[in-house]
Amino acid sequence: GQVKDVPSLQAPGFISARTPRTGSWFPDLTSCDAFKLRVRSTDSYDGYRMSFGTNFAGTMQYAHGYKAHFNVPIDSGSASEPFHEVLLQFTDFSDNWDPKTGNVIVSCADNEQYCPDDATLANMVQMEFMAEGVSGTVRLEIDSIQAINCDDSVVETDPNPEETAKNSGSGGGGYGNNRGQFGGRNYSGNLDRDKNAVGGYGGYMYPTILPNGDVRIESFDNPKHRWYPVNDPVMGGSSMSSVTVLRETGIFDGEVVDVPRLDAPGFIKMETRGGNFPDVSMCRALKLTLKSANDYTGIRVTLGRHHADDAQPWVRGYKAHLTEIPMDGFGEVIMPFSDFSDKWDPRTGDTTVSCKEDKIHCPDEATLVDFTTFSFMGEGVDGKVHLEVKTIDATDCNHSAKEYQKEDAYKGEGFTGFTYAGILVGFLVVGAVNFFVGRKYERERRYNEPSGADGISLPPSVEVEQGYGSTQDDIVMT
């Protein structure tokens, strides 16, 4: 590929090839001390980086992983040219790097707190190669990636490949599907943030339509998503928050204070990433049932991982300001999707160009089909935050429960009690025929039970596929 300048930054952008954050298995490398890469290139390019892990890094909330720079010897371009070995010690990696350039700010050698930790080496979760911070043409060919100087106890093959493949979500490859880089499941199990997380663990959830036609996204009486706090100490601030579930309510509590080096308010966030979201592209708004303990005015809602063309690499998602939050008791707040925009100031959260001013900044269909990420933020305003959330729904939808039930019955998914009874009778009849006539007749039928009085189950919005990756010996990144 080619790295070019980002016009709004007048600085080089980046391109990358990465593994998905779910559906990939990595061995425990805590006993190893380096990577050995077999690589070759035909272009003189000085911006290659390798990174691994998903821990927060650098000075921006969107920067993740341990990163190191490496160079590749230049070949003539002949297929007969050998691959070259490049050694990267684990101590070459640091999680204190500049997200604008990829350059390490404080190295592992200078400060051990920025060295790869055992939790990341035990399960890297994700690996990435980047061309970053340098404009130019890129062609990198990778034959193999090895960890070296390891103990004999290291397990080199996935002991449960079927389970790993099952956890890959829709498509399994991270890209090439609407689920974005997070695949189809929460990846919270091996992250430091998980120790403060609450709620469910993802897994594929059938969309649920309520009797009033709304689509249920989350209900904290039985949360399906994994929720956790993210605070601005990841960028040098002092704001702190917590996320808990108590009395069938998601509670977001904390305080936003100034980031000393910026002399401006930081942020706190209640977030879920990588879980499974229903298709709400037929709806026009969010409906939130919530209340606030005070009149804090800096609450924002962000959904999706969409990246605007002219935005900085770490600025993602559609954002809207949440106003008129009830304080006396729980109430409903409607947020039209037209209030959300991907053009917002990452320092304050304020929208700079609204969806209504320019439709190019309105939420796109891919995001509405699957949010992949959803968060409440206290941002751009100092003060204490105490937000209590009961439910998150999509409303003003162009469908009815009757229409979806009809579609479910056709597909064999999401049945009513009557169709359920009918199916049982049908199975009894078929069984009797098999018994008396001796015919071998197999029938496989799958159904979802309605969720009870609250609503009925809808068909899945995204077809689930299992991705098993490439079997080629050489991987070419262009």
Short mmCIF file of C-alpha atoms in Angstrom, two decimals:
data_model
loop_
_atom_site.label_atom_id
_atom_site.label_comp_id
_atom_site.label_asym_id
_atom_site.label_seq_id
_atom_site.Cartn_x
_atom_site.Cartn_y
_atom_site.Cartn_z
CA GLY A 1 0.00 0.00 0.00
CA GLN A 2 0.94 3.63 0.40
CA VAL A 3 1.05 6.02 3.35
CA LYS A 4 0.02 9.55 2.47
CA ASP A 5 -0.37 12.77 4.41
CA VAL A 6 -3.68 13.38 6.18
CA PRO A 7 -4.75 16.76 4.71
CA SER A 8 -6.24 18.12 7.93
CA LEU A 9 -3.08 17.21 9.88
CA GLN A 10 -0.50 17.87 7.17
CA ALA A 11 1.27 14.80 8.50
CA PRO A 12 1.55 11.15 7.42
CA GLY A 13 -1.33 8.79 8.18
CA PHE A 14 -1.02 5.03 8.53
CA ILE A 15 -1.96 1.65 7.10
CA SER A 16 -2.00 -1.59 9.04
CA ALA A 17 -2.63 -5.32 8.96
CA ARG A 18 -3.89 -6.83 12.19
CA THR A 19 -5.46 -9.89 13.67
CA PRO A 20 -9.01 -9.55 15.02
CA ARG A 21 -9.41 -9.04 18.75
CA THR A 22 -11.54 -12.15 18.94
CA GLY A 23 -11.18 -15.52 17.26
CA SER A 24 -7.36 -15.50 17.43
CA TRP A 25 -5.36 -17.81 19.71
CA PHE A 26 -1.95 -16.81 21.04
CA PRO A 27 0.42 -18.96 23.14
CA ASP A 28 1.65 -17.90 26.58
CA LEU A 29 4.95 -16.09 25.90
CA THR A 30 5.82 -15.05 29.46
CA SER A 31 8.89 -17.34 29.39
CA CYS A 32 10.15 -15.96 26.04
CA ASP A 33 12.20 -12.80 25.50
CA ALA A 34 11.99 -11.82 21.82
CA PHE A 35 10.24 -12.09 18.46
CA LYS A 36 12.01 -13.41 15.37
CA LEU A 37 10.42 -12.20 12.14
CA ARG A 38 11.19 -13.65 8.70
CA VAL A 39 10.43 -10.75 6.38
CA ARG A 40 11.45 -9.15 3.12
CA SER A 41 10.65 -5.96 1.22
CA THR A 42 11.34 -4.36 -2.14
CA ASP A 43 10.81 -0.77 -1.01
CA SER A 44 12.96 1.43 1.18
CA TYR A 45 10.48 2.43 3.88
CA ASP A 46 11.38 3.57 7.41
CA GLY A 47 8.02 3.56 9.18
CA TYR A 48 7.41 -0.11 9.99
CA ARG A 49 6.06 -0.84 13.48
CA MET A 50 4.94 -3.99 15.22
CA SER A 51 2.49 -3.89 18.11
CA PHE A 52 0.64 -6.38 20.29
CA GLY A 53 -1.86 -6.34 23.14
CA THR A 54 -4.90 -4.20 23.82
CA ASN A 55 -3.87 -2.31 26.96
CA PHE A 56 -4.28 1.46 26.94
CA ALA A 57 -1.13 3.19 25.74
CA GLY A 58 0.32 6.51 24.70
CA THR A 59 -1.38 9.80 25.54
CA MET A 60 -4.76 9.29 23.87
CA GLN A 61 -7.70 7.16 25.02
CA TYR A 62 -7.78 5.39 21.64
CA ALA A 63 -4.14 4.22 21.68
CA HIS A 64 -3.64 0.54 22.54
CA GLY A 65 -0.82 -1.98 22.81
CA TYR A 66 2.96 -2.23 23.06
CA LYS A 67 4.79 -0.97 19.99
CA ALA A 68 8.30 -1.17 18.48
CA HIS A 69 9.94 0.16 15.31
CA PHE A 70 11.85 -2.16 12.97
CA ASN A 71 13.68 -1.98 9.64
CA VAL A 72 13.63 -4.49 6.79
CA PRO A 73 16.61 -5.13 4.45
CA ILE A 74 15.80 -4.16 0.86
CA ASP A 75 15.78 -6.80 -1.89
CA SER A 76 15.76 -6.62 -5.67
CA GLY A 77 12.18 -7.83 -5.87
CA SER A 78 12.98 -11.28 -7.22
CA ALA A 79 10.88 -14.14 -5.83
CA SER A 80 14.12 -16.03 -5.27
CA GLU A 81 15.37 -13.48 -2.74
CA PRO A 82 15.58 -15.02 0.74
CA PHE A 83 13.60 -13.81 3.72
CA HIS A 84 15.60 -11.93 6.33
CA GLU A 85 15.50 -12.48 10.07
CA VAL A 86 14.67 -9.46 12.19
CA LEU A 87 14.93 -9.77 15.98
CA LEU A 88 12.74 -7.65 18.25
CA GLN A 89 13.45 -8.04 21.95
CA PHE A 90 10.41 -7.69 24.19
CA THR A 91 12.33 -4.86 25.85
CA ASP A 92 12.23 -3.01 22.49
CA PHE A 93 8.46 -2.59 22.97
CA SER A 94 6.82 0.17 24.99
CA ASP A 95 3.25 1.28 25.63
CA ASN A 96 4.27 4.92 25.97
CA TRP A 97 4.26 6.08 22.36
CA ASP A 98 2.98 9.01 20.34
CA PRO A 99 -0.29 8.03 18.59
CA LYS A 100 0.33 10.69 15.92
CA THR A 101 3.66 9.22 14.78
CA GLY A 102 4.06 5.80 16.42
CA ASN A 103 7.38 6.91 17.91
CA VAL A 104 8.17 5.62 21.39
CA ILE A 105 8.18 8.47 23.93
CA VAL A 106 9.51 6.57 26.96
CA SER A 107 11.15 3.23 26.26
CA CYS A 108 11.00 0.06 28.31
CA ALA A 109 14.75 0.44 28.91
CA ASP A 110 14.22 3.93 30.34
CA ASN A 111 11.29 2.98 32.56
CA GLU A 112 10.24 -0.59 33.32
CA GLN A 113 6.61 0.36 33.89
CA TYR A 114 6.27 0.68 30.09
CA CYS A 115 7.63 -2.82 29.39
CA PRO A 116 5.22 -5.54 28.24
CA ASP A 117 3.46 -6.97 31.29
CA ASP A 118 2.91 -10.65 32.03
CA ALA A 119 -0.85 -10.40 31.42
CA THR A 120 -0.24 -9.25 27.84
CA LEU A 121 2.52 -11.78 27.18
CA ALA A 122 0.27 -14.54 28.52
CA ASN A 123 -2.34 -13.64 25.89
CA MET A 124 -1.56 -10.92 23.37
CA VAL A 125 -5.20 -10.85 22.16
CA GLN A 126 -4.14 -8.93 19.04
CA MET A 127 -1.05 -8.47 16.85
CA GLU A 128 -0.55 -5.71 14.31
CA PHE A 129 1.97 -4.52 11.72
CA MET A 130 1.80 -0.85 10.79
CA ALA A 131 3.31 1.54 8.30
CA GLU A 132 3.03 4.77 10.23
CA GLY A 133 4.44 8.26 10.62
CA VAL A 134 6.40 8.16 7.34
CA SER A 135 4.96 8.81 3.88
CA GLY A 136 5.89 6.37 1.16
CA THR A 137 5.22 3.14 -0.71
CA VAL A 138 4.95 0.00 1.38
CA ARG A 139 5.43 -3.66 0.50
CA LEU A 140 6.13 -6.03 3.37
CA GLU A 141 6.15 -9.81 2.99
CA ILE A 142 6.05 -11.92 6.14
CA ASP A 143 6.98 -15.60 6.10
CA SER A 144 6.74 -16.30 9.83
CA ILE A 145 6.57 -14.78 13.31
CA GLN A 146 8.22 -16.67 16.15
CA ALA A 147 8.82 -16.10 19.85
CA ILE A 148 12.28 -17.29 20.89
CA ASN A 149 14.25 -18.33 23.98
CA CYS A 150 11.11 -19.82 25.53
CA ASP A 151 10.75 -22.59 28.11
CA ASP A 152 9.95 -26.08 26.89
CA SER A 153 6.57 -25.82 28.62
CA VAL A 154 5.19 -23.39 26.02
CA VAL A 155 2.15 -24.79 24.20
CA GLU A 156 2.65 -24.10 20.49
CA THR A 157 -0.73 -25.14 19.12
CA ASP A 158 -4.25 -24.14 20.08
CA PRO A 159 -5.57 -26.85 22.44
CA ASN A 160 -9.18 -25.98 21.55
CA PRO A 161 -9.36 -24.66 17.97
CA GLU A 162 -13.10 -25.27 17.63
CA GLU A 163 -13.84 -23.03 20.60
CA THR A 164 -11.49 -20.35 19.26
CA ALA A 165 -13.20 -20.44 15.86
CA LYS A 166 -16.62 -20.26 17.50
CA ASN A 167 -15.59 -17.15 19.40
CA SER A 168 -14.57 -15.36 16.21
CA GLY A 169 -18.01 -13.80 15.79
CA SER A 170 -19.42 -12.84 12.41
CA GLY A 171 -16.80 -13.36 9.73
CA GLY A 172 -14.04 -13.98 12.25
CA GLY A 173 -11.54 -11.79 10.45
CA GLY A 174 -12.23 -8.46 12.09
CA TYR A 175 -12.69 -6.72 8.75
CA GLY A 176 -14.81 -7.60 5.77
CA ASN A 177 -17.93 -7.57 7.91
CA ASN A 178 -20.03 -4.94 9.62
CA ARG A 179 -18.78 -5.82 13.05
CA GLY A 180 -15.58 -3.81 12.59
CA GLN A 181 -12.32 -4.57 14.29
CA PHE A 182 -13.84 -6.18 17.36
CA GLY A 183 -15.41 -9.22 15.71
CA GLY A 184 -18.56 -10.62 17.22
CA ARG A 185 -17.91 -10.97 20.95
CA ASN A 186 -16.68 -9.02 23.92
CA TYR A 187 -12.93 -9.34 24.26
CA SER A 188 -12.97 -8.38 27.93
CA GLY A 189 -11.78 -11.65 29.41
CA ASN A 190 -8.05 -10.94 29.30
CA LEU A 191 -7.96 -7.18 29.73
CA ASP A 192 -6.98 -5.29 32.86
CA ARG A 193 -10.22 -3.29 32.61
CA ASP A 194 -12.23 -6.48 33.11
CA LYS A 195 -11.50 -6.52 36.83
CA ASN A 196 -13.77 -3.45 37.08
CA ALA A 197 -16.34 -4.64 34.53
CA VAL A 198 -19.92 -5.65 35.21
CA GLY A 199 -22.76 -7.16 33.23
CA GLY A 200 -22.93 -10.03 30.79
CA TYR A 201 -20.32 -11.57 28.52
CA GLY A 202 -21.76 -10.99 25.04
CA GLY A 203 -22.36 -14.03 22.89
CA TYR A 204 -24.78 -13.80 20.00
CA MET A 205 -28.08 -12.29 21.12
CA TYR A 206 -31.20 -12.33 18.99
CA PRO A 207 -32.73 -8.87 18.65
CA THR A 208 -35.82 -8.42 20.79
CA ILE A 209 -38.77 -6.35 19.70
CA LEU A 210 -40.98 -4.99 22.47
CA PRO A 211 -44.79 -4.88 22.27
CA ASN A 212 -44.62 -1.16 21.44
CA GLY A 213 -42.32 -1.84 18.45
CA ASP A 214 -39.10 -0.66 20.12
CA VAL A 215 -35.95 -2.79 19.79
CA ARG A 216 -34.23 -3.68 23.06
CA ILE A 217 -30.49 -2.97 23.09
CA GLU A 218 -29.74 -3.40 26.79
CA SER A 219 -31.66 -3.80 30.04
CA PHE A 220 -29.78 -3.70 33.31
CA ASP A 221 -32.20 -6.04 35.07
CA ASN A 222 -30.36 -8.74 33.08
CA PRO A 223 -27.46 -7.04 31.25
CA LYS A 224 -26.11 -8.82 28.18
CA HIS A 225 -23.15 -6.56 27.54
CA ARG A 226 -19.93 -6.20 29.53
CA TRP A 227 -19.67 -2.64 30.89
CA TYR A 228 -16.54 -1.06 32.36
CA PRO A 229 -15.13 2.39 33.21
CA VAL A 230 -12.51 4.22 31.15
CA ASN A 231 -10.89 7.30 32.71
CA ASP A 232 -8.54 10.01 31.51
CA PRO A 233 -5.45 8.83 33.48
CA VAL A 234 -4.75 6.96 30.21
CA MET A 235 -3.90 10.44 28.85
CA GLY A 236 -2.34 11.93 31.97
CA GLY A 237 -5.51 13.13 33.72
CA SER A 238 -6.97 12.58 37.18
CA SER A 239 -10.67 12.00 36.51
CA MET A 240 -12.02 8.77 37.99
CA SER A 241 -15.23 6.76 37.71
CA SER A 242 -16.81 3.40 38.44
CA VAL A 243 -19.51 1.28 36.81
CA THR A 244 -21.74 -0.99 38.87
CA VAL A 245 -25.06 -2.80 38.50
CA LEU A 246 -27.31 -2.41 41.53
CA ARG A 247 -31.08 -2.80 41.94
CA GLU A 248 -31.49 -3.66 38.24
CA THR A 249 -29.77 -0.39 37.30
CA GLY A 250 -26.47 0.43 35.62
CA ILE A 251 -24.76 3.09 37.74
CA PHE A 252 -22.09 5.40 36.29
CA ASP A 253 -20.48 7.38 39.11
CA GLY A 254 -17.40 9.60 39.12
CA GLU A 255 -15.93 13.04 38.70
CA VAL A 256 -14.42 14.91 35.76
CA VAL A 257 -11.50 17.18 36.65
CA ASP A 258 -8.97 19.17 34.64
CA VAL A 259 -6.06 17.40 32.96
CA PRO A 260 -3.10 19.37 34.44
CA ARG A 261 -1.00 19.55 31.29
CA LEU A 262 -4.00 20.62 29.20
CA ASP A 263 -5.61 22.93 31.79
CA ALA A 264 -8.94 21.65 30.47
CA PRO A 265 -11.52 19.07 31.60
CA GLY A 266 -10.73 15.41 31.05
CA PHE A 267 -13.26 12.61 30.69
CA ILE A 268 -14.78 9.54 32.26
CA LYS A 269 -16.67 6.85 30.40
CA MET A 270 -19.05 3.92 30.91
CA GLU A 271 -18.48 1.70 27.90
CA THR A 272 -19.11 -1.66 26.29
CA ARG A 273 -17.06 -2.85 23.31
CA GLY A 274 -17.21 -5.79 21.00
CA GLY A 275 -20.51 -7.17 22.23
CA ASN A 276 -23.44 -8.03 20.04
CA PHE A 277 -25.97 -5.39 19.10
CA PRO A 278 -29.30 -5.72 17.28
CA ASP A 279 -29.89 -4.24 13.85
CA VAL A 280 -31.60 -0.88 14.47
CA SER A 281 -31.26 0.48 10.94
CA MET A 282 -35.07 0.45 10.65
CA CYS A 283 -35.35 2.81 13.66
CA ARG A 284 -34.91 6.57 13.94
CA ALA A 285 -33.85 7.20 17.52
CA LEU A 286 -32.53 5.91 20.84
CA LYS A 287 -34.79 5.76 23.86
CA LEU A 288 -32.95 5.85 27.19
CA THR A 289 -34.65 5.22 30.53
CA LEU A 290 -32.43 6.88 33.10
CA LYS A 291 -31.97 9.57 35.72
CA SER A 292 -29.19 11.78 37.10
CA ALA A 293 -28.42 12.73 40.69
CA ASN A 294 -27.36 16.24 39.66
CA ASP A 295 -27.46 18.74 36.81
CA TYR A 296 -24.10 17.80 35.27
CA THR A 297 -24.17 19.05 31.65
CA GLY A 298 -21.33 17.12 30.02
CA ILE A 299 -22.93 13.71 29.35
CA ARG A 300 -22.41 12.42 25.79
CA VAL A 301 -23.50 9.22 24.10
CA THR A 302 -21.20 7.58 21.55
CA LEU A 303 -22.02 4.67 19.30
CA GLY A 304 -20.06 2.74 16.71
CA ARG A 305 -16.42 2.63 15.59
CA HIS A 306 -16.87 4.61 12.37
CA HIS A 307 -13.88 6.74 11.41
CA ALA A 308 -14.52 9.99 9.55
CA ASP A 309 -12.25 10.56 6.56
CA ASP A 310 -10.62 13.71 7.91
CA ALA A 311 -10.56 12.73 11.59
CA GLN A 312 -7.48 11.83 13.60
CA PRO A 313 -6.85 8.04 13.64
CA TRP A 314 -8.05 7.58 17.22
CA VAL A 315 -11.26 9.64 16.81
CA ARG A 316 -14.05 7.16 16.17
CA GLY A 317 -17.80 6.84 16.52
CA TYR A 318 -20.89 9.02 16.26
CA LYS A 319 -21.47 11.28 19.25
CA ALA A 320 -24.37 13.33 20.62
CA HIS A 321 -24.88 15.53 23.68
CA LEU A 322 -27.36 14.02 26.17
CA THR A 323 -29.48 16.83 27.61
CA GLU A 324 -32.60 17.21 29.78
CA ILE A 325 -31.81 14.14 31.89
CA PRO A 326 -34.52 13.53 34.53
CA MET A 327 -33.39 14.11 38.12
CA ASP A 328 -36.52 13.52 40.21
CA GLY A 329 -37.02 9.94 39.01
CA PHE A 330 -36.49 7.66 36.06
CA GLY A 331 -37.76 9.01 32.77
CA GLU A 332 -37.37 8.49 29.06
CA VAL A 333 -35.07 10.58 26.90
CA ILE A 334 -35.34 10.33 23.11
CA MET A 335 -32.14 10.89 21.10
CA PRO A 336 -32.83 10.95 17.33
CA PHE A 337 -30.03 9.37 15.31
CA SER A 338 -29.94 12.67 13.42
CA ASP A 339 -28.53 14.25 16.61
CA PHE A 340 -25.40 12.10 16.25
CA SER A 341 -22.41 13.17 14.19
CA ASP A 342 -18.95 11.81 13.43
CA LYS A 343 -17.59 15.35 13.25
CA TRP A 344 -16.78 16.32 16.82
CA ASP A 345 -13.95 17.89 18.80
CA PRO A 346 -11.94 15.15 20.59
CA ARG A 347 -10.88 17.66 23.28
CA THR A 348 -14.40 18.64 24.33
CA GLY A 349 -16.83 16.18 22.70
CA ASP A 350 -18.72 19.09 21.12
CA THR A 351 -20.15 18.53 17.64
CA THR A 352 -18.42 20.74 15.08
CA VAL A 353 -20.56 19.84 12.06
CA SER A 354 -23.94 18.26 12.75
CA CYS A 355 -25.75 15.56 10.81
CA LYS A 356 -28.48 18.08 10.03
CA GLU A 357 -25.93 20.51 8.57
CA ASP A 358 -24.24 17.88 6.41
CA LYS A 359 -25.72 14.40 5.90
CA ILE A 360 -22.27 12.94 5.28
CA HIS A 361 -21.78 13.10 9.05
CA CYS A 362 -25.01 11.20 9.88
CA PRO A 363 -24.74 7.64 11.26
CA ASP A 364 -24.21 5.25 8.37
CA GLU A 365 -26.17 2.05 7.85
CA ALA A 366 -23.26 -0.21 8.82
CA THR A 367 -23.14 1.43 12.26
CA LEU A 368 -26.90 1.17 12.77
CA VAL A 369 -26.83 -2.48 11.72
CA ASP A 370 -24.26 -3.17 14.46
CA PHE A 371 -22.96 -0.52 16.89
CA THR A 372 -20.05 -2.74 18.10
CA THR A 373 -19.37 -0.02 20.73
CA PHE A 374 -21.62 2.06 22.97
CA SER A 375 -20.70 4.48 25.74
CA PHE A 376 -21.87 7.21 28.09
CA MET A 377 -19.22 9.87 28.68
CA GLY A 378 -18.70 12.70 31.12
CA GLU A 379 -16.60 15.00 28.96
CA GLY A 380 -15.63 18.61 28.40
CA VAL A 381 -17.21 19.83 31.66
CA ASP A 382 -15.73 19.54 35.17
CA GLY A 383 -18.03 18.13 37.84
CA LYS A 384 -19.45 15.10 39.60
CA VAL A 385 -21.35 12.53 37.58
CA HIS A 386 -23.97 10.10 38.85
CA LEU A 387 -26.02 8.55 36.08
CA GLU A 388 -28.40 5.62 36.58
CA VAL A 389 -29.58 3.72 33.52
CA LYS A 390 -32.44 1.21 33.35
CA THR A 391 -32.76 0.43 29.65
CA ILE A 392 -31.39 1.35 26.23
CA ASP A 393 -33.77 0.87 23.29
CA ALA A 394 -34.14 1.94 19.68
CA THR A 395 -37.49 3.56 18.94
CA ASP A 396 -39.61 4.94 16.10
CA CYS A 397 -38.96 1.79 14.06
CA ASN A 398 -40.47 0.96 10.66
CA HIS A 399 -41.84 -2.46 11.54
CA SER A 400 -44.38 -4.14 13.78
CA ALA A 401 -44.23 -7.15 16.06
CA LYS A 402 -46.74 -8.87 13.77
CA GLU A 403 -44.52 -8.40 10.70
CA TYR A 404 -41.43 -9.75 12.47
CA GLN A 405 -43.35 -12.67 13.92
CA LYS A 406 -44.51 -13.55 10.43
CA GLU A 407 -40.94 -13.44 9.16
CA ASP A 408 -39.74 -15.54 12.12
CA ALA A 409 -42.31 -18.23 11.45
CA TYR A 410 -41.16 -18.37 7.83
CA LYS A 411 -37.50 -18.67 8.82
CA GLY A 412 -38.12 -21.08 11.70
CA GLU A 413 -36.78 -18.64 14.32
CA GLY A 414 -38.38 -16.76 17.17
CA PHE A 415 -41.70 -18.59 17.52
CA THR A 416 -44.80 -17.75 19.51
CA GLY A 417 -46.33 -20.19 21.98
CA PHE A 418 -48.79 -21.39 19.35
CA THR A 419 -46.13 -22.14 16.77
CA TYR A 420 -44.03 -23.80 19.48
CA ALA A 421 -46.94 -26.11 20.35
CA GLY A 422 -47.49 -26.77 16.66
CA ILE A 423 -43.90 -27.79 16.20
CA LEU A 424 -44.08 -30.21 19.16
CA VAL A 425 -47.15 -31.84 17.67
CA GLY A 426 -45.38 -32.05 14.34
CA PHE A 427 -42.40 -33.80 15.93
CA LEU A 428 -44.71 -36.33 17.62
CA VAL A 429 -46.39 -37.12 14.30
CA VAL A 430 -43.06 -37.53 12.53
CA GLY A 431 -41.81 -39.72 15.35
CA ALA A 432 -44.85 -41.94 15.09
CA VAL A 433 -44.41 -42.30 11.34
CA ASN A 434 -40.74 -43.19 11.84
CA PHE A 435 -41.63 -45.79 14.44
CA PHE A 436 -44.40 -47.56 12.55
CA VAL A 437 -43.28 -47.18 8.95
CA GLY A 438 -39.53 -47.43 9.53
CA ARG A 439 -38.60 -44.48 7.36
CA LYS A 440 -35.45 -42.63 8.26
CA TYR A 441 -36.39 -39.03 8.12
CA GLU A 442 -34.18 -36.39 9.72
CA ARG A 443 -35.32 -32.94 10.35
CA GLU A 444 -33.31 -30.25 12.00
CA ARG A 445 -35.17 -27.23 13.29
CA ARG A 446 -33.94 -24.41 15.44
CA TYR A 447 -35.99 -21.92 17.36
CA ASN A 448 -35.66 -19.18 19.98
CA GLU A 449 -38.11 -18.94 22.80
CA PRO A 450 -39.85 -15.57 23.18
CA SER A 451 -38.39 -13.49 25.95
CA GLY A 452 -41.70 -13.45 27.85
CA ALA A 453 -44.15 -10.68 28.43
CA ASP A 454 -41.61 -8.05 27.54
CA GLY A 455 -41.38 -8.98 23.89
CA ILE A 456 -40.57 -11.55 21.22
CA SER A 457 -37.28 -12.60 19.69
CA LEU A 458 -36.38 -11.33 16.25
CA PRO A 459 -34.28 -13.02 13.58
CA PRO A 460 -30.55 -12.32 13.71
CA SER A 461 -29.58 -9.11 11.93
CA VAL A 462 -26.20 -10.43 10.79
CA GLU A 463 -25.51 -13.88 9.46
CA VAL A 464 -22.93 -15.63 11.64
CA GLU A 465 -20.08 -17.30 9.85
CA GLN A 466 -16.96 -19.01 11.17
CA GLY A 467 -13.66 -17.80 9.82
CA TYR A 468 -10.66 -20.06 9.98
CA GLY A 469 -8.09 -17.78 8.34
CA SER A 470 -5.46 -18.44 5.67
CA THR A 471 -3.40 -21.57 5.23
CA GLN A 472 -0.79 -20.00 2.98
CA ASP A 473 2.85 -20.28 4.04
CA ASP A 474 3.66 -16.69 3.10
CA ILE A 475 1.50 -13.72 4.05
CA VAL A 476 1.84 -10.72 1.77
CA MET A 477 0.80 -7.34 3.13
CA THR A 478 0.33 -4.71 0.44
#
